[in-house]
PDB file of C-alpha atoms and ligand atoms in Angstrom:
ATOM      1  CA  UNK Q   1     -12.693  12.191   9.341  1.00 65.00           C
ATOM      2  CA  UNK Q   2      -9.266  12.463  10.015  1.00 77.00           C
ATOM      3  CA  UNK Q   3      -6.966  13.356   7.069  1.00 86.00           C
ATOM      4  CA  UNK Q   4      -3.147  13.052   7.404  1.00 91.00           C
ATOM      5  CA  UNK Q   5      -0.879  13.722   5.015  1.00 94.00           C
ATOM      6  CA  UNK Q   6       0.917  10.793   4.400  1.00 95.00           C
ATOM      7  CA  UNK Q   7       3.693  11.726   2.064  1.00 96.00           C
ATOM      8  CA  UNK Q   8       5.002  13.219  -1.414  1.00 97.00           C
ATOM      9  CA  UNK Q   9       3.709  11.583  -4.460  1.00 97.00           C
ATOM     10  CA  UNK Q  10       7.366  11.437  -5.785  1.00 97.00           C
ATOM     11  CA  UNK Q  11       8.450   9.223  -2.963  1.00 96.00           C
ATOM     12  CA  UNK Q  12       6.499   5.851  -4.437  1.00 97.00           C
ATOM     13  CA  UNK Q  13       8.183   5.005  -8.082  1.00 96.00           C
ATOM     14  CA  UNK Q  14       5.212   5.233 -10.527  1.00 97.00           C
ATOM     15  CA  UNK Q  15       3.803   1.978 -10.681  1.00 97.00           C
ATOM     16  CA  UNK Q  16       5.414   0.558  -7.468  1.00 97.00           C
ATOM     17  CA  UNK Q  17       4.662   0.315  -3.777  1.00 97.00           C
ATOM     18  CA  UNK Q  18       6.083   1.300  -0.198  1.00 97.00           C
ATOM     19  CA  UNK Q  19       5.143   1.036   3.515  1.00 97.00           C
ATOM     20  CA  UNK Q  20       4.468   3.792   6.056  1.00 96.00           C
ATOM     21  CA  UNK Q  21       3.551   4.068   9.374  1.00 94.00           C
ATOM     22  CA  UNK Q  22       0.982   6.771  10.801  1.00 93.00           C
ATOM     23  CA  UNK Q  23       0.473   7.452  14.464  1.00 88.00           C
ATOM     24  CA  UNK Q  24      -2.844   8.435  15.357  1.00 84.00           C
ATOM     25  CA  UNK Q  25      -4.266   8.866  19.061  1.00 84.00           C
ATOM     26  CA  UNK Q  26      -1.048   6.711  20.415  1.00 88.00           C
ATOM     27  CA  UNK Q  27      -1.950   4.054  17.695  1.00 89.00           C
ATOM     28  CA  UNK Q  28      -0.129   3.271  14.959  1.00 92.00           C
ATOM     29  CA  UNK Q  29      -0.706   1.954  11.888  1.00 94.00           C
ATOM     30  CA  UNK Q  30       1.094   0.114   8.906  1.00 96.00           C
ATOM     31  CA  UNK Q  31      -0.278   1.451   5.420  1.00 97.00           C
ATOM     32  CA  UNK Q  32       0.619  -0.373   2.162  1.00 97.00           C
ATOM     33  CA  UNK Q  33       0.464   2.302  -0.906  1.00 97.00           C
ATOM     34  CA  UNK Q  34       0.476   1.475  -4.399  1.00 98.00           C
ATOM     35  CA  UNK Q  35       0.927   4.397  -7.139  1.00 98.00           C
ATOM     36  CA  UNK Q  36      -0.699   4.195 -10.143  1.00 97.00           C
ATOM     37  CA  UNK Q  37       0.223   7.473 -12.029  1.00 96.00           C
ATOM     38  CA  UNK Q  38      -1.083  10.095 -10.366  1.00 96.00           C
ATOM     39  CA  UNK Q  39      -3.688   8.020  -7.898  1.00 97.00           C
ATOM     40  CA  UNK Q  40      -2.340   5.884  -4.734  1.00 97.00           C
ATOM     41  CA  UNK Q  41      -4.231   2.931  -3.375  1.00 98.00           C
ATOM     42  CA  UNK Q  42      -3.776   2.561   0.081  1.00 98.00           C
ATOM     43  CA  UNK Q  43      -4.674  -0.543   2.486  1.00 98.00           C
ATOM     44  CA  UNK Q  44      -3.928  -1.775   5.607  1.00 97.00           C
ATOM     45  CA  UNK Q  45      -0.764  -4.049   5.960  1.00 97.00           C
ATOM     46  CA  UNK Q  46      -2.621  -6.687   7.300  1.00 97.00           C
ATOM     47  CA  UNK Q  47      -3.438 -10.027   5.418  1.00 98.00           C
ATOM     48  CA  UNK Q  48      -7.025 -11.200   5.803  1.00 98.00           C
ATOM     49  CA  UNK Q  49      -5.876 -14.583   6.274  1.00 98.00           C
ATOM     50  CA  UNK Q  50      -4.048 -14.538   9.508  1.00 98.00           C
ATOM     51  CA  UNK Q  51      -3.269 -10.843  10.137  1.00 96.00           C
ATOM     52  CA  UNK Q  52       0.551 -11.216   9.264  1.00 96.00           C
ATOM     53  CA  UNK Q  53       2.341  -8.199   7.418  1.00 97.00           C
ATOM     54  CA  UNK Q  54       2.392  -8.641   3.861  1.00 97.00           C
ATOM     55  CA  UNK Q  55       5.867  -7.004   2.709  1.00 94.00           C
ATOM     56  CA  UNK Q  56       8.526  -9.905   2.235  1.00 84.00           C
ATOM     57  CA  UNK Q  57      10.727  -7.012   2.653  1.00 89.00           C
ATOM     58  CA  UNK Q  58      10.386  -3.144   3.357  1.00 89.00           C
ATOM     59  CA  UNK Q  59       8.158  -1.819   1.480  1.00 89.00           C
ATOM     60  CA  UNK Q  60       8.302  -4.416  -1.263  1.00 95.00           C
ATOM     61  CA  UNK Q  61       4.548  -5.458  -1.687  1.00 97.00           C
ATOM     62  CA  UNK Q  62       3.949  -6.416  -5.191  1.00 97.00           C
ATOM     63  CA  UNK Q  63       4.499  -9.535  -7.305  1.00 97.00           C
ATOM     64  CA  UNK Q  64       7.199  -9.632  -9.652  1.00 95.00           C
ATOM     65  CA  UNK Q  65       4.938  -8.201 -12.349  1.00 97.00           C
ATOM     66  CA  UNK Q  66       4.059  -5.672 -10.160  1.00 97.00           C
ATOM     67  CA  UNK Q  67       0.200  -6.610 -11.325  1.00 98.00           C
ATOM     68  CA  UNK Q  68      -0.618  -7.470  -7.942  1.00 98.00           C
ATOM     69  CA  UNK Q  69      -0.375  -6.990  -3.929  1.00 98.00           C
ATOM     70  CA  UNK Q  70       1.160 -10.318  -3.127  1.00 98.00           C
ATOM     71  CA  UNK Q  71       1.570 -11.260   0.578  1.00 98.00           C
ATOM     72  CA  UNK Q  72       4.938 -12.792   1.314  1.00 96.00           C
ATOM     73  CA  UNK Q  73       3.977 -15.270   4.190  1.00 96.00           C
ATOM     74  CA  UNK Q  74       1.612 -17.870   2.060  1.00 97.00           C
ATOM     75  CA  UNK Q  75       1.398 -16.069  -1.162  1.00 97.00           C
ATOM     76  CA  UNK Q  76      -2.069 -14.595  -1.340  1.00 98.00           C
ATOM     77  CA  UNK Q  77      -2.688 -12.434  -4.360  1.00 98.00           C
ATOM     78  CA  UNK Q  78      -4.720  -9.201  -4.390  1.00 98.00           C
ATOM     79  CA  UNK Q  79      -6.044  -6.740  -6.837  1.00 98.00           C
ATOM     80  CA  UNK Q  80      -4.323  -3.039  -6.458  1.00 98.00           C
ATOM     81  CA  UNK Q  81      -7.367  -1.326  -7.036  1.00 97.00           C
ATOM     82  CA  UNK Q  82     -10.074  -2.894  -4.995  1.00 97.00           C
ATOM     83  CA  UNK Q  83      -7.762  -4.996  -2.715  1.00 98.00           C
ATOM     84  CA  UNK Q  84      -9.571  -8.019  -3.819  1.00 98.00           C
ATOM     85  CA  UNK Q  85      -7.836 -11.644  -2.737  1.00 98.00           C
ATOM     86  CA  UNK Q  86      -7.529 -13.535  -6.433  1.00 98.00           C
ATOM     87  CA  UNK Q  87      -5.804 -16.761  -4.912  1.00 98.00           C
ATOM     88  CA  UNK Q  88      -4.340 -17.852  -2.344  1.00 98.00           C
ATOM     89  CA  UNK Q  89      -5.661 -19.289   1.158  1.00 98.00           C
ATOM     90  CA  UNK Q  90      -8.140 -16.189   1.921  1.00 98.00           C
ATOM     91  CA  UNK Q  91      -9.654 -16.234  -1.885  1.00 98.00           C
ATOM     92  CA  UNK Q  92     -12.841 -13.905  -1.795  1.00 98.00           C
ATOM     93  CA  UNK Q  93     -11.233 -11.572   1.096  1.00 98.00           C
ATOM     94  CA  UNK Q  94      -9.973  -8.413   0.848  1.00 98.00           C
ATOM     95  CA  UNK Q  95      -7.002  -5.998   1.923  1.00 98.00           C
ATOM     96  CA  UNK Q  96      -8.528  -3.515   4.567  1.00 97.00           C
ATOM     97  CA  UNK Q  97      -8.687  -0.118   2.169  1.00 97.00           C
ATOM     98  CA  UNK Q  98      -7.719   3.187   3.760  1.00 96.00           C
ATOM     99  CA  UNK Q  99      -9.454   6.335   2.105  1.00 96.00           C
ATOM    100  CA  UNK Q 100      -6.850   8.028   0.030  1.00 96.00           C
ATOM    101  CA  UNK Q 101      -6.855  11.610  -1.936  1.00 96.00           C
ATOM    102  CA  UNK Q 102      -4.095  12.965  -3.944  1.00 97.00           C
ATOM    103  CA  UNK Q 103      -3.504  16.632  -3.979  1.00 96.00           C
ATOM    104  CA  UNK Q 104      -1.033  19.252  -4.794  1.00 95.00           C
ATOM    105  CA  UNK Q 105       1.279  16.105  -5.236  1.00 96.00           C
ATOM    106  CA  UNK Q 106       0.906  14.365  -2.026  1.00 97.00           C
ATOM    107  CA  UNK Q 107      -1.223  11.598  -0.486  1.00 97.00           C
ATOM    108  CA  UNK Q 108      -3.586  12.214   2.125  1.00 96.00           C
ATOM    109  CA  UNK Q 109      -5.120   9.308   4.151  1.00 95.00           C
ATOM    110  CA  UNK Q 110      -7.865   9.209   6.188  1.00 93.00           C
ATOM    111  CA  UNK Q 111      -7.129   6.689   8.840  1.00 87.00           C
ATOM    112  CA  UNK Q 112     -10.541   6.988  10.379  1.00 83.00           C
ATOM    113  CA  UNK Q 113     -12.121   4.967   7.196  1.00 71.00           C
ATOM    114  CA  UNK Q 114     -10.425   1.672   8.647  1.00 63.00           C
ATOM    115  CA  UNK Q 115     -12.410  -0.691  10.965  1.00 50.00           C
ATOM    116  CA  UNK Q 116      -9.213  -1.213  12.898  1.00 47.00           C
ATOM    117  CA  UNK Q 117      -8.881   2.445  14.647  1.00 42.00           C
TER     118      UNK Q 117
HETATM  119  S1  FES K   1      -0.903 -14.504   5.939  1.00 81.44           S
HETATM  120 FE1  FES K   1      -1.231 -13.759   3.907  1.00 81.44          FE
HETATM  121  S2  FES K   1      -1.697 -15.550   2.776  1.00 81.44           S
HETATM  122 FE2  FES K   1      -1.432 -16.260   4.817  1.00 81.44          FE
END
């Protein structure tokens, strides 16, 4: 367990995304989050198909519907809430999920819930 605060709620627009980075033991790491009211989804900002970064540009991770985590470099769709791939070349995969908590108006991660620290 290793929870970090990772920012104010306020700082994601209600039903959009953004992109952090968290250091952690000299290794960082690049966090999609998605706000959904008052809960946050949070997942690695790696795709499962080749590893690339999904934002097409900073911070800007969702389809134009904003219904979806879309990955910019071959268009892979995913589902916000489970990270799911719904189409696109790694169909079946999913986003790498980072435990998340929201308290007192702020998201806390816990970094150690990834496979890749
Ligand atoms: S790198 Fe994401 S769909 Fe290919």
């Amino acid at each position: 367990m290793n929870r970090t605060r990772l920012c104010a709620l306020a700082q994601i627009t209600d039903g959009d995304s953004a992109g952090f980075q968290v250091a952690d033991q000299g290794v960082r790491h690049d966090l999609i989050v998605v706000r959904r009211g008052g809960a946050a989804f949070v997942y690695r900002n790696s795709c499962p198909h080749i590893g690339a970064p999904l934002d097409f540009a900073p911070g800007r991770f969702l389809n134009l519907d904003k219904t979806h985590i879309l990955c910019s470099t071959h268009g892979a769709m995913f589902r916000i809430e489970d990270g799911l791939c719904i189409s696109g070349p790694c169909l079946g995969d999913s986003l790498e999920r980072v435990a998340a908590t929201v308290e007192d108006e702020a998201v806390f991660v816990d970094i150690s819930s990834t496979a890749g620290s």
